[in-house]
Coordinates of C-alpha atoms in Angstrom, one line a residue:
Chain A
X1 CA 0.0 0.0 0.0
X2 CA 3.2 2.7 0.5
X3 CA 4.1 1.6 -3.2
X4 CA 0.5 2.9 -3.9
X5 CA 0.3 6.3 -2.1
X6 CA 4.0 6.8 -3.0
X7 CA 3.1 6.8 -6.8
X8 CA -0.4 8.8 -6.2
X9 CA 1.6 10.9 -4.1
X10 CA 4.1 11.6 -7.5
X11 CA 1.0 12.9 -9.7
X12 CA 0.9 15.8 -6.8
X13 CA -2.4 14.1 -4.7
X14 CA -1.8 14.0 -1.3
X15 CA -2.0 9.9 -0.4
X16 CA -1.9 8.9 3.1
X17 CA -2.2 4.8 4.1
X18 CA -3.3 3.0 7.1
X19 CA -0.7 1.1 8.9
X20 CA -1.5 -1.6 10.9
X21 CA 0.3 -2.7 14.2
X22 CA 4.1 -4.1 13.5
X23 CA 4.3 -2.8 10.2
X24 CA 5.9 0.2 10.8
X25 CA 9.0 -0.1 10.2
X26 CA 8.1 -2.1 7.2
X27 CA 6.6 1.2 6.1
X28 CA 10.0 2.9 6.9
X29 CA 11.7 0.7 4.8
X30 CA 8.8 0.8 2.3
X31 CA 9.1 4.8 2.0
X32 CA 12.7 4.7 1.5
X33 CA 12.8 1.6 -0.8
X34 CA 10.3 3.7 -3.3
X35 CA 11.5 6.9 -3.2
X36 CA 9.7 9.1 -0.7
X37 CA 10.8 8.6 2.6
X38 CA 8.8 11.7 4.0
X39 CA 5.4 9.3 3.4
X40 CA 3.3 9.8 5.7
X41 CA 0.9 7.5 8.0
X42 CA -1.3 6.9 10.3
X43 CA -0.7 3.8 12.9
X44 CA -3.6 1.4 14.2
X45 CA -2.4 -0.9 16.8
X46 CA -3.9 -3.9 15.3
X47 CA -4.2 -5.9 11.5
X48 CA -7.3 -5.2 10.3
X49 CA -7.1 -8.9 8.4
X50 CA -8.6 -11.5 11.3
X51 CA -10.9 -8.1 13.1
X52 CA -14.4 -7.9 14.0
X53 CA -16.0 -5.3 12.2
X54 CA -16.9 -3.0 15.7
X55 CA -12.9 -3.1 16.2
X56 CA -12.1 -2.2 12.7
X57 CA -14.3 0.7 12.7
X58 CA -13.0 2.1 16.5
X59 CA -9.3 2.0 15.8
X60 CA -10.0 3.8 12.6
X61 CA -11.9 6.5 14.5
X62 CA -9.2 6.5 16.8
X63 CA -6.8 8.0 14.7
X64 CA -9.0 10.2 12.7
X65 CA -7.8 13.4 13.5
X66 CA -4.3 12.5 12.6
X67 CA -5.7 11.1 9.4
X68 CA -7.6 14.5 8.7
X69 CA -3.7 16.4 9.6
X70 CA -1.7 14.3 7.9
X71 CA -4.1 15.2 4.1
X72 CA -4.6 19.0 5.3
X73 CA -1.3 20.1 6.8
X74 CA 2.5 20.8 5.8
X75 CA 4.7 17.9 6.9
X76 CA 8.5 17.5 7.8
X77 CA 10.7 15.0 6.3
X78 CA 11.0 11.9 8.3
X79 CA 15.1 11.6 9.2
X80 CA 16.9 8.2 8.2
X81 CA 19.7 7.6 10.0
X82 CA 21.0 5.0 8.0
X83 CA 24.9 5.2 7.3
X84 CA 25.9 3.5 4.0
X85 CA 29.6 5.6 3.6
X86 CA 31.4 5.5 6.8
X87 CA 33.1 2.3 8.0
X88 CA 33.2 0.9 11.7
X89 CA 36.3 0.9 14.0
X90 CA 36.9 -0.9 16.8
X91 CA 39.7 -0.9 20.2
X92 CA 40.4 -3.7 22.2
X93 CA 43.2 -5.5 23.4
X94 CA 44.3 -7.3 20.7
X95 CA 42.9 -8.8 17.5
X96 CA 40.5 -11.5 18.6
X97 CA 38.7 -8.9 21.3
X98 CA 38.2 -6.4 18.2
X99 CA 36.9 -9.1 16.2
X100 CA 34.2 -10.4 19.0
X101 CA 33.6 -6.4 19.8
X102 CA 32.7 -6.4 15.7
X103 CA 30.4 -8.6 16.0
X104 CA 28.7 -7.4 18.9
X105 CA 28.3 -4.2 16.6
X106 CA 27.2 -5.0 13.7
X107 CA 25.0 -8.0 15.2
X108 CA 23.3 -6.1 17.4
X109 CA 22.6 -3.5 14.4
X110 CA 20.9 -6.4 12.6
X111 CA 23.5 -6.3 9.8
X112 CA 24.4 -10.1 10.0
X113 CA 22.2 -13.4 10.4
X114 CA 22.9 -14.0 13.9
X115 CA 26.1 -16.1 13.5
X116 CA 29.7 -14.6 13.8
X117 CA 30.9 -12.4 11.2
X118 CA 34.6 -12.5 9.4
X119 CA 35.7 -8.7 9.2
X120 CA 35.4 -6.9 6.2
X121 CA 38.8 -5.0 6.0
X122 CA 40.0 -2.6 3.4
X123 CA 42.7 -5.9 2.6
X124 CA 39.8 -8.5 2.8
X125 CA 37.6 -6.5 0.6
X126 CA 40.4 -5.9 -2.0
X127 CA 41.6 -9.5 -1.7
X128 CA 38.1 -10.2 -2.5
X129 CA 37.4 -8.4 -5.4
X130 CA 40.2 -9.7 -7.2
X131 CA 37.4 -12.8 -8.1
X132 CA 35.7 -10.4 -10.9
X133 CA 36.9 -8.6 -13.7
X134 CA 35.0 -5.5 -12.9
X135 CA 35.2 -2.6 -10.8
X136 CA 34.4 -1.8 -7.7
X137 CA 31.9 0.8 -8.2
X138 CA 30.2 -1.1 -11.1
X139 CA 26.4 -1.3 -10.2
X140 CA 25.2 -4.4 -11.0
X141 CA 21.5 -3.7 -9.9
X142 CA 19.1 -1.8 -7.7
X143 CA 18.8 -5.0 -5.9
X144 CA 15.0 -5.6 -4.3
X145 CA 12.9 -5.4 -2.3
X146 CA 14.4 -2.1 -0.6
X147 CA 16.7 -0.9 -4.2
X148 CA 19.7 -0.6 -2.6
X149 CA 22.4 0.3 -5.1
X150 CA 24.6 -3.2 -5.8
X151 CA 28.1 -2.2 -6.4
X152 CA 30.2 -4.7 -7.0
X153 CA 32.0 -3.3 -3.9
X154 CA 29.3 -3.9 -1.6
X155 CA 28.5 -7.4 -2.7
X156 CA 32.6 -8.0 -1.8
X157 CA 32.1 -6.8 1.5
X158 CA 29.5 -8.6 2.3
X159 CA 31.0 -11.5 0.9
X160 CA 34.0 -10.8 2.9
X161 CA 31.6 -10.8 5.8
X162 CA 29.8 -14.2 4.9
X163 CA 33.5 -16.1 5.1
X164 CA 33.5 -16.3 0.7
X165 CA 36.8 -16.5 -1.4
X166 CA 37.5 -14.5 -3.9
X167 CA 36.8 -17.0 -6.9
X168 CA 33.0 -17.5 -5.3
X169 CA 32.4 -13.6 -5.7
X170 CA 31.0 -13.8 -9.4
X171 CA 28.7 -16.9 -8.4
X172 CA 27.1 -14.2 -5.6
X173 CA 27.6 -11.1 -8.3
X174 CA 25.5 -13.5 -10.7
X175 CA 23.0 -14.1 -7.9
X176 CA 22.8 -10.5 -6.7
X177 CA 21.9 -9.7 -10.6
X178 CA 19.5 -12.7 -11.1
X179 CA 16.7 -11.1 -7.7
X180 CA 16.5 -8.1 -9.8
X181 CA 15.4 -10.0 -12.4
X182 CA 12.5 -11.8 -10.6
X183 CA 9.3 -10.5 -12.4
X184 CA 8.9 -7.1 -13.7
X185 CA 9.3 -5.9 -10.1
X186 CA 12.4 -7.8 -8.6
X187 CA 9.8 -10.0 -6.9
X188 CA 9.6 -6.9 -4.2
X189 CA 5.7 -7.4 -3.6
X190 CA 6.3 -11.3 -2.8
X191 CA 9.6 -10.9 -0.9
X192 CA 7.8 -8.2 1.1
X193 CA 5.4 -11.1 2.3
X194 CA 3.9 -12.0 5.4
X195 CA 4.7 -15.9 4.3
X196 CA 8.2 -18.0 4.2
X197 CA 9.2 -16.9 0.8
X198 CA 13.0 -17.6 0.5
X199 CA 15.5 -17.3 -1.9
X200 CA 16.9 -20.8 -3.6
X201 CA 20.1 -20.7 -5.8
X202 CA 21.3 -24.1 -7.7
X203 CA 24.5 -23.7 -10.0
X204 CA 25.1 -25.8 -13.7
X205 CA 28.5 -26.2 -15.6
X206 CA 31.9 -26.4 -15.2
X207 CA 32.0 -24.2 -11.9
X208 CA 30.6 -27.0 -10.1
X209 CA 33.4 -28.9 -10.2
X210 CA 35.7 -26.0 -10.3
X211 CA 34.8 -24.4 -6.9
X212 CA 33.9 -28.0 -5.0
X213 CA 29.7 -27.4 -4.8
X214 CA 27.8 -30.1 -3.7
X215 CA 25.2 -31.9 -5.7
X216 CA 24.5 -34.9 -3.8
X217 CA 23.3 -34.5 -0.1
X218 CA 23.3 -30.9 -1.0
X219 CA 21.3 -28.6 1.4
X220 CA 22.2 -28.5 4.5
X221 CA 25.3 -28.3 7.2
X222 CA 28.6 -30.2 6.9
X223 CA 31.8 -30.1 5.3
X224 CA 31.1 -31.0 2.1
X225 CA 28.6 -28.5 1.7
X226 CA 31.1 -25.3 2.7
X227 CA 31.0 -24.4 -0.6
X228 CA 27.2 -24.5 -0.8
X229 CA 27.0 -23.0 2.3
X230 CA 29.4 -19.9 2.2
X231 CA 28.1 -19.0 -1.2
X232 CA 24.3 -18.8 -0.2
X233 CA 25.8 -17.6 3.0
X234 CA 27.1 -14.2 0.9
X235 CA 24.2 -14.2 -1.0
X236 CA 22.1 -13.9 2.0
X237 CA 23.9 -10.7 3.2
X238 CA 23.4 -8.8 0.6
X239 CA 20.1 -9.6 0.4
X240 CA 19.5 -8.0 3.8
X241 CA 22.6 -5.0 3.4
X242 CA 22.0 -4.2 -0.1
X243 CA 18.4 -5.3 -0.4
X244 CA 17.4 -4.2 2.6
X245 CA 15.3 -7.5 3.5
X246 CA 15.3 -7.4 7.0
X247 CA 13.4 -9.1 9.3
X248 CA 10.4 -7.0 10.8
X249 CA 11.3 -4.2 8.0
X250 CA 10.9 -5.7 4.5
X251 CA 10.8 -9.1 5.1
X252 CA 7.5 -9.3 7.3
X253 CA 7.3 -13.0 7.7
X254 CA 4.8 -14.8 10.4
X255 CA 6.7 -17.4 11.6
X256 CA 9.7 -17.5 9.7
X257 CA 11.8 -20.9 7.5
X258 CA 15.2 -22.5 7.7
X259 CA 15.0 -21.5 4.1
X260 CA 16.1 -17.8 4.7
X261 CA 19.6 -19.6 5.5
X262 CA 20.2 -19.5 1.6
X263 CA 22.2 -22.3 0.4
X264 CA 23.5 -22.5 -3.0
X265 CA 23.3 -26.2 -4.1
X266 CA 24.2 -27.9 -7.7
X267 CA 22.8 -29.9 -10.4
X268 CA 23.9 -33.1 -10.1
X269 CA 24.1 -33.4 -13.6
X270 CA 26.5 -36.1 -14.0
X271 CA 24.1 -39.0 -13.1
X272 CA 21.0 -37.2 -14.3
X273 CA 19.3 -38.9 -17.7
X274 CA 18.3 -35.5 -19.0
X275 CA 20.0 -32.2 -20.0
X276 CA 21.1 -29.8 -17.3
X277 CA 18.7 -27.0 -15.9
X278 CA 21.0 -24.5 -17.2
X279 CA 20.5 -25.9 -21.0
X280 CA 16.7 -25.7 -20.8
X281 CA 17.2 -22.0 -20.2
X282 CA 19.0 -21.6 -23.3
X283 CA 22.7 -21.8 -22.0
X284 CA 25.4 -24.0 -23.3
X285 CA 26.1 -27.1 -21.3
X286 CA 30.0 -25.7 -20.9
X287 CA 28.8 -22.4 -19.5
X288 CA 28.4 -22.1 -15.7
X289 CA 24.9 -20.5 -14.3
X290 CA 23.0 -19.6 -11.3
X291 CA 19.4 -20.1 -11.0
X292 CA 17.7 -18.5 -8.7
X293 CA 14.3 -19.9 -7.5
X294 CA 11.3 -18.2 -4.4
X295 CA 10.5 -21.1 -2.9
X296 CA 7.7 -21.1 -0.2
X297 CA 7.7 -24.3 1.4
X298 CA 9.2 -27.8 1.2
X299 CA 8.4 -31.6 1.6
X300 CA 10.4 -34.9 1.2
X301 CA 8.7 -37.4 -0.9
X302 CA 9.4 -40.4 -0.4
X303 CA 8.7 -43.1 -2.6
X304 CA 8.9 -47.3 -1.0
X305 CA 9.1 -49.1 -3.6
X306 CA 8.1 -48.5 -7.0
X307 CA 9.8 -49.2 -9.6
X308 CA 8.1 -48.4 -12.9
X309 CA 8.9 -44.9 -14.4
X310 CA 4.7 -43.9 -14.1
X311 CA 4.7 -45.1 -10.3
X312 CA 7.5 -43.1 -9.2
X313 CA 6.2 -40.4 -11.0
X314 CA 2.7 -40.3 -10.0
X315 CA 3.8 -40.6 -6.1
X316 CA 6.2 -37.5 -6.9
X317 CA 3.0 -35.5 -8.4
X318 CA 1.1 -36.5 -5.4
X319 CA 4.0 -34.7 -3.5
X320 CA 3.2 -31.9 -5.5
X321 CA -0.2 -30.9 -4.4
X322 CA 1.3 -30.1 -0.8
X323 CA 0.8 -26.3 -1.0
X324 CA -1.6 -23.7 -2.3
X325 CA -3.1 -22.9 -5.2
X326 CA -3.5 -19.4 -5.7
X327 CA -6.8 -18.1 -7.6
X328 CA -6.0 -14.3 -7.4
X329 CA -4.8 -12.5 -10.2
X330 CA -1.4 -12.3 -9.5
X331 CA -0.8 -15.7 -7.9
X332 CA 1.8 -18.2 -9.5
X333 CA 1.5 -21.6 -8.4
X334 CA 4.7 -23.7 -9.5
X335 CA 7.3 -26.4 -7.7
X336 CA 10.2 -26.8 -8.1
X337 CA 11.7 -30.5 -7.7
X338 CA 14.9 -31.5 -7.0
X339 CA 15.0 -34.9 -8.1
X340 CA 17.5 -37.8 -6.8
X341 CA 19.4 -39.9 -9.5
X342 CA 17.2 -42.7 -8.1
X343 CA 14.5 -41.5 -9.4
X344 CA 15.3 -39.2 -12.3
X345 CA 17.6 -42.6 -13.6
X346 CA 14.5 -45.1 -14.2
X347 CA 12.2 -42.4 -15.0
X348 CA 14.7 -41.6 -17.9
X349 CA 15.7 -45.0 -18.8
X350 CA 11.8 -46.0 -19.3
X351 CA 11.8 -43.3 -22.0
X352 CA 10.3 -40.3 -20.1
X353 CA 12.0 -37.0 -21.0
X354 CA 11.9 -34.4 -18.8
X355 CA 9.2 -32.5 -20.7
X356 CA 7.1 -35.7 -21.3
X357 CA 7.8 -36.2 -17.2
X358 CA 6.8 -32.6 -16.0
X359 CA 3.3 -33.6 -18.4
X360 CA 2.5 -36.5 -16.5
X361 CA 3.0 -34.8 -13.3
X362 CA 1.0 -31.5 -14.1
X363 CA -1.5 -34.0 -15.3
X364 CA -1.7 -36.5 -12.5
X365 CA -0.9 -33.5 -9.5
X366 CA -5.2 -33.2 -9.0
X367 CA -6.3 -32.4 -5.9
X368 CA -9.6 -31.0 -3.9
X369 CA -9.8 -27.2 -5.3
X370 CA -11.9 -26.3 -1.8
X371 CA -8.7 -28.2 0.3
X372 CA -6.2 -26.3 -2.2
X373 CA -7.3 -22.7 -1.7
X374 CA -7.0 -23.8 2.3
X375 CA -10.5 -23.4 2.7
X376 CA -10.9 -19.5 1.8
X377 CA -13.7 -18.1 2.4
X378 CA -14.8 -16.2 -0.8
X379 CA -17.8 -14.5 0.3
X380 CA -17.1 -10.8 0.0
X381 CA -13.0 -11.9 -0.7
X382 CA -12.1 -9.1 -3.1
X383 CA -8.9 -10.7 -4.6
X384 CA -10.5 -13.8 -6.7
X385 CA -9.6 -13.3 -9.7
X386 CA -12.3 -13.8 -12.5
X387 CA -11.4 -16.8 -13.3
X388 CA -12.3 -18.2 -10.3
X389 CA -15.2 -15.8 -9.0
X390 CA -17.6 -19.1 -10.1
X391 CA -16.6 -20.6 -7.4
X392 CA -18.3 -17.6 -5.1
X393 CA -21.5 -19.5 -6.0
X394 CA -20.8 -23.0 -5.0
X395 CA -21.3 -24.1 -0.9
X396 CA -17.7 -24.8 0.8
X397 CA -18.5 -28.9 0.3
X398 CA -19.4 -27.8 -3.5
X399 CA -15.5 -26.5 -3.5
X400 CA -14.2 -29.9 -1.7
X401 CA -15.6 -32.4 -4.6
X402 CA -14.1 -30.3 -7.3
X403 CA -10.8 -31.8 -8.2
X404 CA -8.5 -30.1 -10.3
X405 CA -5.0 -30.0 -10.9
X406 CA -2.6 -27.5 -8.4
X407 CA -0.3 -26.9 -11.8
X408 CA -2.4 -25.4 -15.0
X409 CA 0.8 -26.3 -17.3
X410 CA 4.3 -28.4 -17.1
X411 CA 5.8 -25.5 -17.7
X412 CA 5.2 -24.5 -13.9
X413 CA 6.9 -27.5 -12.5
X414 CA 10.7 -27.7 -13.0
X415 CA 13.0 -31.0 -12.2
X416 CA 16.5 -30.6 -11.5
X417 CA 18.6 -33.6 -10.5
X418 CA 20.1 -33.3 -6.9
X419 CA 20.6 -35.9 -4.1
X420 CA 22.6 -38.7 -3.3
X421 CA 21.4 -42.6 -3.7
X422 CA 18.1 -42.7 -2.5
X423 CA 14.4 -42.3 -3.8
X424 CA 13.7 -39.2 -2.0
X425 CA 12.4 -36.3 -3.9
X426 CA 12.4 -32.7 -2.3
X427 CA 9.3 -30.9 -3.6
X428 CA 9.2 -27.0 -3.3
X429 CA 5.7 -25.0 -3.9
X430 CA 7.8 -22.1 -5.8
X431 CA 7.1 -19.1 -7.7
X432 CA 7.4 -16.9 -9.7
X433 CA 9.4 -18.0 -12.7
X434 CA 13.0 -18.6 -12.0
X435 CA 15.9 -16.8 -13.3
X436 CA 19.2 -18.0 -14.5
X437 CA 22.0 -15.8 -15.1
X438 CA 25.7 -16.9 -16.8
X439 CA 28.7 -16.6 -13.8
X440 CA 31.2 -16.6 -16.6
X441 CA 30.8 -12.9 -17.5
X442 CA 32.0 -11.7 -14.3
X443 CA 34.7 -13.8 -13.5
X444 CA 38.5 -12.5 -13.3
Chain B
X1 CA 46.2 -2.0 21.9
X2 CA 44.7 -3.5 18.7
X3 CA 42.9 -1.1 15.9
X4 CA 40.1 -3.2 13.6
X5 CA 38.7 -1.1 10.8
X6 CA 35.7 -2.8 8.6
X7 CA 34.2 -1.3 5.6
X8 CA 30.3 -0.6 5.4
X9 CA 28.0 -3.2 4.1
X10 CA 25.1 -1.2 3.8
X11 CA 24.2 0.0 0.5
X12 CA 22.8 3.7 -0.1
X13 CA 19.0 2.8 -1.6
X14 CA 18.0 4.5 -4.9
X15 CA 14.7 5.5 -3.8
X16 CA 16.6 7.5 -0.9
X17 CA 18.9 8.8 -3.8
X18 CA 16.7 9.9 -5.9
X19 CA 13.1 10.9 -3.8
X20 CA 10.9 13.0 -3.8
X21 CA 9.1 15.7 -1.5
X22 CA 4.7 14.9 -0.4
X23 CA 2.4 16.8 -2.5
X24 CA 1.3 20.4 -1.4
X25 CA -1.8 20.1 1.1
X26 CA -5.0 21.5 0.9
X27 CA -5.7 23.6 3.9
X28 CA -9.4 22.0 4.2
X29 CA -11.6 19.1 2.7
X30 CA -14.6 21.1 2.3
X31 CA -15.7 20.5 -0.8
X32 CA -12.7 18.0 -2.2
X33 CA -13.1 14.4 -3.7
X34 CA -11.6 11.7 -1.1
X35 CA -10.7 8.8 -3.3
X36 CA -10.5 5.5 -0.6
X37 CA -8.0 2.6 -2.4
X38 CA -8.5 -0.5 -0.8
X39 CA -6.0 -3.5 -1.2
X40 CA -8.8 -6.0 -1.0
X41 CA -7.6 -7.1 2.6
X42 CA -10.5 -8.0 4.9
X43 CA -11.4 -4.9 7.4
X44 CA -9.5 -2.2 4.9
X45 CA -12.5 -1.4 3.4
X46 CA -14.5 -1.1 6.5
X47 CA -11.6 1.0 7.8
X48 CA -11.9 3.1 4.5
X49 CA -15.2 3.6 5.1
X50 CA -15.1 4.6 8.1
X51 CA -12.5 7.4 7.7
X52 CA -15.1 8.6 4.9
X53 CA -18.2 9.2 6.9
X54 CA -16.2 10.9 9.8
X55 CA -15.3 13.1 7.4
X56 CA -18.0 13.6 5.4
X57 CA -19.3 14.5 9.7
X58 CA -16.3 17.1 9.8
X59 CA -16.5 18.6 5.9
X60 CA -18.8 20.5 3.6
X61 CA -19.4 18.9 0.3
X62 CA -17.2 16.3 0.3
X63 CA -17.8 13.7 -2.1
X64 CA -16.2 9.9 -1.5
X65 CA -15.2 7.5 -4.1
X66 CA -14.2 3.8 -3.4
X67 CA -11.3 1.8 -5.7
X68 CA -10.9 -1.4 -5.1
X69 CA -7.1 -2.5 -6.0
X70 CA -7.3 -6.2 -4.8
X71 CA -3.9 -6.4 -4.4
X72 CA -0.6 -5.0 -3.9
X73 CA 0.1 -3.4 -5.3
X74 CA -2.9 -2.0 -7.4
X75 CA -3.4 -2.5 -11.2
X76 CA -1.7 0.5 -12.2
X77 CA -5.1 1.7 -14.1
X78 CA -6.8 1.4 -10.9
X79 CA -4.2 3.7 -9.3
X80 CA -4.2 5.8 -12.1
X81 CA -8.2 6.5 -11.9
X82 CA -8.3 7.1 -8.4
X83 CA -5.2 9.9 -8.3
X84 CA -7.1 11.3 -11.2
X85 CA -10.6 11.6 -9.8
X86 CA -9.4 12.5 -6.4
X87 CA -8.2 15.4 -4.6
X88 CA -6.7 13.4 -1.5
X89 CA -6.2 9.4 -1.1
X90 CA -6.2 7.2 2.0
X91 CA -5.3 4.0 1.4
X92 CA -5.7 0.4 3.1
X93 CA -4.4 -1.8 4.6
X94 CA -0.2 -1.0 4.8
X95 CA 0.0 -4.7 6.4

């Protein structure tokens, strides 16, 4: 809603929004992210979403008079207070106190993810940047959701910060540039969300091998995922430094996900039957790529026993109808699957390519439509989209016999091959479209 | 005595770079257009309508128009209608 008033404010119309409890500071961030940070606003101490009517209306007549200043009088600019030049220095006794006072700092100023920091020194930073051809003040985006400015120097410190080498710094330059291409927006409306949307980045080609990624038993903690791990790691903090996506500011989660630990896994694409990932997006297979996916949940399933191709595939599309399906205008309902060789390998062998595989799951993926759209209630729900507004006219037990498939093409379910040697498929409820963008380009 | 200097990992934001000041205010809403923008969230528009009538109580002449974005952010021609047609916006729900 800032977005909103922000551009109605730009055609010279006074716009004032509502704000609603803890979203405060998300409007902060908002005002600043899209270019008028003297927005102004009126607070209500609860979220209108969940509220009986009576409640809605008194907390609304609460701040009335506020409401009726903010449209009829002169305002002063809100002050940020957010450094972006200046560097940090630190005293102590010797090396390791400074480095523990550091962290102290710039943890308790929100600028990490809660585990310790390596410092970014003019000599680290430089060190770093010797990983990419280009210079340190080339912008490689206004990264989203907040815009920061992505200069090439910025993504090196916070590389520096997240414990990378200099040789992973075009993988996280090539992630940094793949968010801003997320939708015609950067993705900032989703990644503003109040649900556990998350970042995913899997790399193709050469650099797998090159810089030691892991494709097997890929996401998670351990040695041989350090590569995995660092590089997501980096990723991560510029997300929230550059991007601004910090929690209770721009990234408004409920609960939160593991998934906002970004990892940066790999194809394993030497025991997959199909082309890589990276080639269906129009890359050569000798180029290296990140692809970044927004993933919004995730389940492992498992499959006991079968062994024809359509048997493993129809328990995978079963998998697949874990999640929403969205029926408002700008939903995307997709899933991304990270397939183990165990799988991927008979389903391949028994003559399934991975197009004529994402088909059959699209088309066996079915599911209640009332249980799918998590039991909405669509009376008076203004964000149906017209598609779907038949469905206003049908009784909630109407809704629970419909079935109807969670994908509408098999072009919104993408298989990559990841795992070690079991049939275990990870199955992500994802979307929008991913984005895959060469690493090659900004390599030294 | 040991010295650590880091560098900064905060990046400036464009918006911040490149904003802009609020519209001029009218001193009064007698006899303005409100336009009300409502994000389709349940309560906004019961919030939006409740601003209007207190108003409508306070003002001369004022005359209230309702826009229903159903999302966020609006369809841009939504948007577009309801800066056009109004005089001042409020707009819910910022959650």
């Amino acid at each position: 809603m800032c977005y909103d008033m922000i551009e109605i404010e730009k055609t010279g119309v006074p716009a004032v929004p509502i704000v609603s409890g803890r979203f405060v500071e998300d409007a902060v961030a908002s005002s600043r992210a899209f270019g008028m940070p003297s927005l102004q606003w009126v607070v209500v101490p609860r979220i209108y979403r969940n509220l009986e009517h009576d409640l809605c209306r008194s907390q609304t007549a609460d701040v009335i008079d506020e409401l009726i200043e903010q449209l009829t009088s002169e305002i002063d600019a809100r002050v940020s207070g957010i450094e972006t030049d200046s560097g940090r220095s630190y005293e102590a006794d010797d090396k390791y106190e400074a480095v523990l006072a550091m962290n102290d700092d710039l943890i308790g100023d929100d600028l990490g993810d809660g585990l310790p920091l390596f410092p970014a020194t003019r000599e680290a930073v430089e060190e770093m940047l010797t990983g990419t051809n280009l210079p340190p003040d080339h912008v490689i985006c206004d990264m989203p959701p907040g815009f920061g400015i992505a200069t090439v120097e910025k993504v090196a410190i916070n590389s520096v910060m997240a414990g990378a080498k200099p040789e992973h710094l075009p993988v996280v330059i090539a992630a940094v540039k793949a968010i801003s291409n997320i939708q015609a927006d950067g993705g900032k409306s989703l990644l503003m969300s109040t649900s556990p949307q998350a970042p995913f980045l899997i790399v193709n080609g050469p650099i797998i091998d090159e810089l030691g990624f892991n494709a097997k038993s890929a996401i998670g903690p351990g040695r041989d995922n350090q590569v995995n791990t660092v590089v997501g790691r980096a990723f991560a903090m510029c997300f929230r430094n550059i991007g601004y996506w910090y929690p209770g500011k721009m990234d408004m989660d409920t609960i939160g996900t593991t998934r906002k630990f970004i990892q940066c896994v790999a194809e394993n694409e030497e025991m997959s039957p199909w082309d890589p990932f990276h080639v269906d997006q129009g890359f050569d297979r000798d180029e290296s790529t990140v692809s970044l996916f927004i993933t919004d949940g995730e389940l492992d399933q498992q499959d006991q026993g079968n062994t024809t191709a359509e048997g493993l595939l129809k328990n995978l599309a079963y998998g697949c109808v874990f999640g929403t399906k969205s029926i408002q205008d700008k939903g995307h309902t997709q899933r991304l699957i990270l397939m183990p060789p165990d799988v991927a390998g008979p389903v391949g062998k028994q003559e399934f390519t991975k197009q004529a595989a994402k088909e059959f799951i699209q088309a066996n993926a079915s599911h209640s439509l009332g249980k799918m759209i998590q039991y909405m209630p669509l009376e008076g729900e203004a964000r149906v989209s017209e598609k779907w507004k038949w469905l206003e006219n049908l009784s909630e037990e109407q809704r629970l016999e419909i079935e109807f498939p969670v994908l509408d093409s098999a072009d919104d379910c993408y298989i990559l091959v990841v795992g070690a040697d079991r049939a275990k498929t990870a199955i992500f409820p994802s979307g929008p479209s991913p984005v895959t963008e060469g690493i090659d380009q900004y390599r030294s | 005595m040991y010295t650590l200097e880091v560098q900064n990992p905060v990046a400036e934001q464009r918006g911040v770079v490149n904003s802009f000041t609020s519209s001029p205010r009218p001193k009064s809403l007698d006899g303005l257009t409100v336009g009300l923008l409502w994000s389709g969230t349940h309560g906004g528009d019961v919030a939006l309508n409740t601003a209007a009538d207190l108003i409508k109580q306070r003002f001369k002449n004022v005359t209230v128009n309702f826009y229903n974005g159903n999302n966020y952010p609006a369809p841009e021609h939504i948007r577009q209608k309801c800066a056009e047609e109004s005089d001042v916006v409020i707009g819910a729900t910022a959650d």
